[in-house]
mmCIF file of C-alpha atoms in Angstrom:
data_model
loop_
_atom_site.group_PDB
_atom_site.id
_atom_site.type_symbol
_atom_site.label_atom_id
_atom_site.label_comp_id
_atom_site.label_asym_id
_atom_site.label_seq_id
_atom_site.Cartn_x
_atom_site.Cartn_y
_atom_site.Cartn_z
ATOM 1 C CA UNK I 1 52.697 15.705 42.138
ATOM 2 C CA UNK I 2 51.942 18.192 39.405
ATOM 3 C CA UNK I 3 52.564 15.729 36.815
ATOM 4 C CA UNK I 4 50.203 13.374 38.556
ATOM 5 C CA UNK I 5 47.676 16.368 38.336
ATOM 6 C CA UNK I 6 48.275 16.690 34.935
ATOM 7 C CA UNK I 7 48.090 13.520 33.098
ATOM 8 C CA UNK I 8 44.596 12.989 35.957
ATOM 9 C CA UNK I 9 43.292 16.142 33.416
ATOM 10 C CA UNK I 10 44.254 14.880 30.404
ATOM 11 C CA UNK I 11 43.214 11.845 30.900
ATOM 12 C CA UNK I 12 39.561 13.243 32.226
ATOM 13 C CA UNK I 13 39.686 16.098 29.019
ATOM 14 C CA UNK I 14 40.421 13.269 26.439
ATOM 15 C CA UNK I 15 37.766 10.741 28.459
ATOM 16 C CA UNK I 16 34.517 13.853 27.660
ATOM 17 C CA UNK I 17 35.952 13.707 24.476
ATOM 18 C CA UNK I 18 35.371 10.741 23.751
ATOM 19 C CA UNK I 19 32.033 10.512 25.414
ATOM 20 C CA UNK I 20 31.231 13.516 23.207
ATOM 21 C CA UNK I 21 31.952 12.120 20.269
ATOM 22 C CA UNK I 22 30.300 8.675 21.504
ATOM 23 C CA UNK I 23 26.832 10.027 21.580
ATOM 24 C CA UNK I 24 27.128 12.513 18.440
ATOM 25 C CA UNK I 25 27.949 9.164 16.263
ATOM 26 C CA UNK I 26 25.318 7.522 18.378
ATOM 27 C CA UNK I 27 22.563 10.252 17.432
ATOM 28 C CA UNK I 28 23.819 9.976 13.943
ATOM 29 C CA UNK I 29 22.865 6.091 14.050
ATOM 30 C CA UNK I 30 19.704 6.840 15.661
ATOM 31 C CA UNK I 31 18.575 10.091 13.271
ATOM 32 C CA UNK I 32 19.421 7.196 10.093
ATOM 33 C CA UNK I 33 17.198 4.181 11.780
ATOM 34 C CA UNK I 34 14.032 6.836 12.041
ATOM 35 C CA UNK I 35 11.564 5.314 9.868
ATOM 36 C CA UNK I 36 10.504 7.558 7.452
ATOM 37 C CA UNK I 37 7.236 9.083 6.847
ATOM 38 C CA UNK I 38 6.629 8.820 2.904
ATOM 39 C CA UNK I 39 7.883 11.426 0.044
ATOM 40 C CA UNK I 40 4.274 13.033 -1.297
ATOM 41 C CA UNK I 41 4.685 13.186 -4.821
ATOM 42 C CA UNK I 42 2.675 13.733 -7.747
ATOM 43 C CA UNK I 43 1.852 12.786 -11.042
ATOM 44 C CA UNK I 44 -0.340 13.028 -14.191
ATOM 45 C CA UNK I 45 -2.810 10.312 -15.843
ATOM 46 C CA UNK I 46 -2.695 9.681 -19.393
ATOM 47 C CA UNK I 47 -5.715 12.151 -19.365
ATOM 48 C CA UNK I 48 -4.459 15.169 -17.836
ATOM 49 C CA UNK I 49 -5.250 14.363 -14.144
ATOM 50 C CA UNK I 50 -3.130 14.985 -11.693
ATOM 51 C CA UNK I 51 -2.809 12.253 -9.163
ATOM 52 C CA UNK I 52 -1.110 13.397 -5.383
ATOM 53 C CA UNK I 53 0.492 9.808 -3.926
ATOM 54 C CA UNK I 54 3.096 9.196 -1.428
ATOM 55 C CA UNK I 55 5.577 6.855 -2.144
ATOM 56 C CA UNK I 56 6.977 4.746 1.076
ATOM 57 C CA UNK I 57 10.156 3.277 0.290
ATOM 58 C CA UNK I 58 11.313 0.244 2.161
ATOM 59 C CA UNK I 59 15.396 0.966 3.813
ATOM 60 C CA UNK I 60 15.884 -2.944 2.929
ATOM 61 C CA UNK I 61 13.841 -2.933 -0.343
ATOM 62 C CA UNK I 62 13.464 -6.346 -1.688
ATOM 63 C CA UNK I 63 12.385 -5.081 -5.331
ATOM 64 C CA UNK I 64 8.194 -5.651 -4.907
ATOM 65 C CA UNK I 65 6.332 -2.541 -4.133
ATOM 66 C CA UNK I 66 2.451 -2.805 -3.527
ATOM 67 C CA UNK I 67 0.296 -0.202 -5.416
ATOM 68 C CA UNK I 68 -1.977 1.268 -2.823
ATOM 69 C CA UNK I 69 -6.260 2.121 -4.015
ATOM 70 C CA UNK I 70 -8.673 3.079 -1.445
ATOM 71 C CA UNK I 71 -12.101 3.084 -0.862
ATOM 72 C CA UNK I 72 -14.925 5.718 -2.489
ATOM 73 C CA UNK I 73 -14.991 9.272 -0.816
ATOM 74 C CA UNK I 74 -11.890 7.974 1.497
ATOM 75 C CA UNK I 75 -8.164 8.965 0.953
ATOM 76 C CA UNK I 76 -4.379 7.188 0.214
ATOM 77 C CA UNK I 77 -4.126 7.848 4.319
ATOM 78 C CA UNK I 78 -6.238 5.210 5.160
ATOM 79 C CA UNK I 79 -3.321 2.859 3.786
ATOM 80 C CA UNK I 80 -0.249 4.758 5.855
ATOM 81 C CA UNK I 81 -0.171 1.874 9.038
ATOM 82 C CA UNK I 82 -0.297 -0.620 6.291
ATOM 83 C CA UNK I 83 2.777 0.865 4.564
ATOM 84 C CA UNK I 84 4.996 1.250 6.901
ATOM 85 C CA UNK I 85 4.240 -2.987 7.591
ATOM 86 C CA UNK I 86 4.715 -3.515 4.281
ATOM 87 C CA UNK I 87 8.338 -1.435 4.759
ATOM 88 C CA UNK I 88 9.187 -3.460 7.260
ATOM 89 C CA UNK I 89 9.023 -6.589 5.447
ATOM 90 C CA UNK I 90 11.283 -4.816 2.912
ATOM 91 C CA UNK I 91 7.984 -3.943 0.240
ATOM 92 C CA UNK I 92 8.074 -0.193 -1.441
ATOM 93 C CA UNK I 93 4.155 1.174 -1.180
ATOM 94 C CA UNK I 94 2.906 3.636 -3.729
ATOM 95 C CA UNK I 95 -0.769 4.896 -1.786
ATOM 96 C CA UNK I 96 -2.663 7.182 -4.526
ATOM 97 C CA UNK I 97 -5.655 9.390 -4.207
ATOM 98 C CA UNK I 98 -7.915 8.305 -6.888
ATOM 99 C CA UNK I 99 -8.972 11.401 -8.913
ATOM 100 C CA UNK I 100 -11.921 13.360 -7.153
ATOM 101 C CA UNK I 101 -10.880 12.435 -3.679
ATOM 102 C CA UNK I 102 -7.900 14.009 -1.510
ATOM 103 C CA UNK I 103 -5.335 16.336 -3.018
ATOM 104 C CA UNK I 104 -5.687 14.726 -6.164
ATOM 105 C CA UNK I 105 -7.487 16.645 -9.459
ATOM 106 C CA UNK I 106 -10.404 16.033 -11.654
ATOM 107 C CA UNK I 107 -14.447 16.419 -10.665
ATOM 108 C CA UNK I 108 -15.438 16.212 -6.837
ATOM 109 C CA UNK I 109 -16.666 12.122 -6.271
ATOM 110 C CA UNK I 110 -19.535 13.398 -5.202
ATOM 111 C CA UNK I 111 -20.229 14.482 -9.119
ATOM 112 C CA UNK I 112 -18.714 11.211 -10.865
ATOM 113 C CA UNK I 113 -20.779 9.637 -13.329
ATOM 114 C CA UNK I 114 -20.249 5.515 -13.747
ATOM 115 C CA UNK I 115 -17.824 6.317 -16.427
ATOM 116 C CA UNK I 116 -16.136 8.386 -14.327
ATOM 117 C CA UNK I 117 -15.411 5.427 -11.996
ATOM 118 C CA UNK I 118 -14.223 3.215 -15.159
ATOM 119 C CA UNK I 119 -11.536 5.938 -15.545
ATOM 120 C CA UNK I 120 -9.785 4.624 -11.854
ATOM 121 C CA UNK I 121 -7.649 2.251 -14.135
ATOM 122 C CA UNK I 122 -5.987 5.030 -15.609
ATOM 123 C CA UNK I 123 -5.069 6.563 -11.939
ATOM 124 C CA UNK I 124 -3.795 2.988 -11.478
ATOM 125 C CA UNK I 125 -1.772 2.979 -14.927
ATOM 126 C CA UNK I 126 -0.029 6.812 -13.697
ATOM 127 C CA UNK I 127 0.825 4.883 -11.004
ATOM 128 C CA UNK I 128 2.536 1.140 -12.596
ATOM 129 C CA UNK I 129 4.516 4.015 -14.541
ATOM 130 C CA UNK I 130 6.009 5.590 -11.637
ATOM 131 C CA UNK I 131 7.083 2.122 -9.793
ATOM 132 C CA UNK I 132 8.522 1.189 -13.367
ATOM 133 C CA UNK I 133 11.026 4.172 -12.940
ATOM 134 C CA UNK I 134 12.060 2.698 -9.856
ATOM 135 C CA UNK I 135 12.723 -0.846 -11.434
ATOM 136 C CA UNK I 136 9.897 -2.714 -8.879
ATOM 137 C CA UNK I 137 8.388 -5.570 -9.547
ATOM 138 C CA UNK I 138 4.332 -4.614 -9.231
ATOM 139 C CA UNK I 139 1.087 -5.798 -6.856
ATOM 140 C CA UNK I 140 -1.953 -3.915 -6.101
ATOM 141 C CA UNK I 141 -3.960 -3.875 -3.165
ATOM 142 C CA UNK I 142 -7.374 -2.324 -2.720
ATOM 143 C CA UNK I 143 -10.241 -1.820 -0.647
ATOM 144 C CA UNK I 144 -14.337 -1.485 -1.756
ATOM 145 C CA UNK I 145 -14.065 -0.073 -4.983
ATOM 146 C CA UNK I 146 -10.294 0.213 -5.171
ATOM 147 C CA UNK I 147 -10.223 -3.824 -4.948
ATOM 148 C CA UNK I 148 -12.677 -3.753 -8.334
ATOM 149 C CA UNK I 149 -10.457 -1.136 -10.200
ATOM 150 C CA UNK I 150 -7.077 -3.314 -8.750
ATOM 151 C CA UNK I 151 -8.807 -6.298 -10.471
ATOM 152 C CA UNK I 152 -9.763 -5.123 -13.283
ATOM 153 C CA UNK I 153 -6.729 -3.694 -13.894
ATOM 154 C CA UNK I 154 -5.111 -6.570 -13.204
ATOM 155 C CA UNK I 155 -6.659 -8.675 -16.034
ATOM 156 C CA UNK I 156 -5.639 -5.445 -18.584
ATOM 157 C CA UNK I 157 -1.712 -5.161 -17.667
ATOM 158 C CA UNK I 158 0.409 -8.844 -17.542
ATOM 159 C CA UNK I 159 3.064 -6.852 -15.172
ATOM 160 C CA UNK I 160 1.037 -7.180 -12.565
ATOM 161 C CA UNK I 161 2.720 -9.956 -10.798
ATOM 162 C CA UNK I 162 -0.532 -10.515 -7.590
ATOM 163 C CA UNK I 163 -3.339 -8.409 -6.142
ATOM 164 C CA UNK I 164 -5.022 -7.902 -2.495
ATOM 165 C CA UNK I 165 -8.518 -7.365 -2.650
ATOM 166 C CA UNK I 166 -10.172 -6.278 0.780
ATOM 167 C CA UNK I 167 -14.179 -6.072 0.603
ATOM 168 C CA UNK I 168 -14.454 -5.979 -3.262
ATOM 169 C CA UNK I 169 -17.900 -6.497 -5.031
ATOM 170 C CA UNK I 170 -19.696 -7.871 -7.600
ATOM 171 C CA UNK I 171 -20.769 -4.281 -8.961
ATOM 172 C CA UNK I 172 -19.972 -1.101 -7.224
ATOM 173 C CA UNK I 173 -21.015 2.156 -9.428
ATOM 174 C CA UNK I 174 -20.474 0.666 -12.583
ATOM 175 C CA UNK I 175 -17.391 -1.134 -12.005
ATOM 176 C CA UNK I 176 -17.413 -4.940 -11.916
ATOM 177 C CA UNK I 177 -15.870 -8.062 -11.226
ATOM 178 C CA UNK I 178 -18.491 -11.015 -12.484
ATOM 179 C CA UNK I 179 -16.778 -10.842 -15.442
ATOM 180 C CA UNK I 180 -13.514 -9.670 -14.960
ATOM 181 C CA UNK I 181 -13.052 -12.224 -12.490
ATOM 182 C CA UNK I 182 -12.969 -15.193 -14.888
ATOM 183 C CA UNK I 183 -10.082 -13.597 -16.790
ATOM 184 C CA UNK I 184 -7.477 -13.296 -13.644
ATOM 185 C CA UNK I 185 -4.603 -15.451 -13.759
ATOM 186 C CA UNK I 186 -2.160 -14.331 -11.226
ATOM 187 C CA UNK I 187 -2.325 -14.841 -7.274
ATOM 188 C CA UNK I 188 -5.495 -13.072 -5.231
ATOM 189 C CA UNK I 189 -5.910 -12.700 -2.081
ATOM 190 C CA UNK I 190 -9.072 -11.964 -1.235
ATOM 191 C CA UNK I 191 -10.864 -10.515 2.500
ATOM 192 C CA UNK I 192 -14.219 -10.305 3.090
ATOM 193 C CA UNK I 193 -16.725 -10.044 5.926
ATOM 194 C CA UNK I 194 -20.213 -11.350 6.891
ATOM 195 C CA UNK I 195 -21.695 -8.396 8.217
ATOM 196 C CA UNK I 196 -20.559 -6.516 4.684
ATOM 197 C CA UNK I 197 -23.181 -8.425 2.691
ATOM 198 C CA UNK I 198 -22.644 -6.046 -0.354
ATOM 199 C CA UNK I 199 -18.954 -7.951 -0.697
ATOM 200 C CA UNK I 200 -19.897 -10.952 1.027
ATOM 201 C CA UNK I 201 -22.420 -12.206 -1.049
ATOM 202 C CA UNK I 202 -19.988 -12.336 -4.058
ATOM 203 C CA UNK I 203 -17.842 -14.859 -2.403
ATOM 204 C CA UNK I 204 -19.174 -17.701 -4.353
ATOM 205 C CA UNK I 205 -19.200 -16.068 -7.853
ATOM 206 C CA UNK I 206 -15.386 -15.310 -7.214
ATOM 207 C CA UNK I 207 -14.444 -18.513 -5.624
ATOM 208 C CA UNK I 208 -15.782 -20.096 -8.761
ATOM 209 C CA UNK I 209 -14.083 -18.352 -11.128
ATOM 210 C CA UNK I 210 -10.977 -17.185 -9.200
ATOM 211 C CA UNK I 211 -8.290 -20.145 -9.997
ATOM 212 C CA UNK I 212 -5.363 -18.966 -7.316
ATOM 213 C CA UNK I 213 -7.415 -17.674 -4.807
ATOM 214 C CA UNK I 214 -6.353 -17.295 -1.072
ATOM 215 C CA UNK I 215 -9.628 -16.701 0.781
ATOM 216 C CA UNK I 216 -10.048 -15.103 4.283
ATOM 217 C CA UNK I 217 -13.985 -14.589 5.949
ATOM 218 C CA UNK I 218 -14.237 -12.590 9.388
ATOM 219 C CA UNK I 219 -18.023 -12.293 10.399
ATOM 220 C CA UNK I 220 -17.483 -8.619 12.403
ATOM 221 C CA UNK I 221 -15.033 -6.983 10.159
ATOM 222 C CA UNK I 222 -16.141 -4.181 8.001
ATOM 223 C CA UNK I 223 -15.797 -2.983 5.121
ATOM 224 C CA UNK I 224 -12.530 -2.444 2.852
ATOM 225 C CA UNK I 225 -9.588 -1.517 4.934
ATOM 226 C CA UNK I 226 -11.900 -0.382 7.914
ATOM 227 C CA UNK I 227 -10.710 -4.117 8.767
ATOM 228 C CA UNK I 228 -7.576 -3.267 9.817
ATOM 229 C CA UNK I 229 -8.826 -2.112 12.853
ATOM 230 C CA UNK I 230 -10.903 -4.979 14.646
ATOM 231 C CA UNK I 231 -8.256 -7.385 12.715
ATOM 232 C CA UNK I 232 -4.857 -5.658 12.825
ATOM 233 C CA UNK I 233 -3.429 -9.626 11.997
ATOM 234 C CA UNK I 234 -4.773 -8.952 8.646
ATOM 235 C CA UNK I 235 -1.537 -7.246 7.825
ATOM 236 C CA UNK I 236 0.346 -10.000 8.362
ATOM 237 C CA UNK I 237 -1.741 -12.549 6.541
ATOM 238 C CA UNK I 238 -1.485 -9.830 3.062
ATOM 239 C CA UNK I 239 2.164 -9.408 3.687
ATOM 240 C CA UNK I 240 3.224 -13.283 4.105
ATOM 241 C CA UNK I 241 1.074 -14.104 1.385
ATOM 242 C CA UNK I 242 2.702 -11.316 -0.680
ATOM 243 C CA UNK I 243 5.951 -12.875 0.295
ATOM 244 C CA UNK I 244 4.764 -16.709 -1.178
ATOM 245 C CA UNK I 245 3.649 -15.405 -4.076
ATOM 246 C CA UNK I 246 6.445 -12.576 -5.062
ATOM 247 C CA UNK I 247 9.749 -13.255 -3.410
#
């Protein structure tokens, strides 16, 4: 009888055992599936302005990442729903604060000049140079003026491989895309909305003179990635068309 009693408490010790070491392993597999949040970096232009960014890298990276450029007086947050998508469908996302907005350095926005503007591309080329560390393949997606300074760009720098432009226009502050726009030669995808007659009414110029354009119109959308929110499927068009054109 007292050996029955004392294999029945081994046997029970050895069974909490192994239920304690069950659910450490299984908090250790939950704690590595946690999505992260983005690593905040920063880095400095080619003229001595210091650029904060947070770089969201995919846990099944499939060697794209998407350069992130928001809209005027607005911040790299706007993009953080948008990059954890994109890190689920295995893209890296580099969201910058354009110099004069967020954390980043250089004169307020509020006190930029149009040449001031012109000088986004550099932000953008501080940025390319960081994804080039990390050996990904680049794209650039921007919203309002961020989608002018991503074209523009674009046409400038061959390793630019396709670009997302979200309620650009013809001429915001100085920077333009009449022009530019007949130079592009990789993939564009392009959103724009009726009630955003600023972008809107450019549609024709750039459906002339854009060769690979993908083209989608909402009539109640926005402006820029303020379309995200009445039209969360937007995502998913940008990120299967990434797919097409870069995988």
């Amino acid at each position: 009888m007292r050996k029955f009693v004392l294999l029945a408490v081994v046997i029970l010790v050895t069974g909490l055992a192994f239920l304690i070491l069950f659910a450490k392993e299984a908090g250790k597999e939950k704690e590595v599936e946690k999505p992260k949040m983005g690593e905040n970096i920063s880095f400095n232009t080619n003229d001595g302005i210091k650029i904060a960014a947070t770089f969201y890298k995919s846990q099944n990276p499939n060697g794209v990442g998407v350069i992130l450029l928001h809209m005027r007086a607005k911040s790299r947050g706007d993009w953080a729903d948008f990059a954890a998508k994109l890190n689920d469908a295995g893209f890296d996302a580099l969201a910058i604060d354009f110099r004069g907005h967020g954390e980043s350095g250089g004169v307020s926005v509020n006190k930029f000049s149009e040449s001031d503007y012109q000088k986004l591309t550099l932000d953008v080329a501080a940025a390319e140079d960081y994804l080039k560390n990390e050996n990904i393949k680049i794209t650039i997606a921007g919203g309002s003026i961020g989608a002018n300074t991503a074209l523009n760009y674009a046409v400038q720098n061959p390793n630019v491989k396709a670009v997302v432009l979200l309620s650009p226009g013809l001429n915001y502050k100085g920077v333009r895309t009449d022009g530019t726009s007949k130079q592009i030669t990789v993939p564009i995808f392009l959103a724009s909305s009726s009630d955003d007659p600023q972008s809107y009414d450019g549609l024709a110029t750039w459906k002339a003179n854009i060769k690979n354009l993908e083209l989608v119109t909402y009539t109640d959308a926005g402006h820029g990635t303020d379309m995200f929110g009445p039209h969360p499927e937007l995502a998913e068009k940008i990120i299967d068309w990434l797919k097409k054109t870069t995988l």
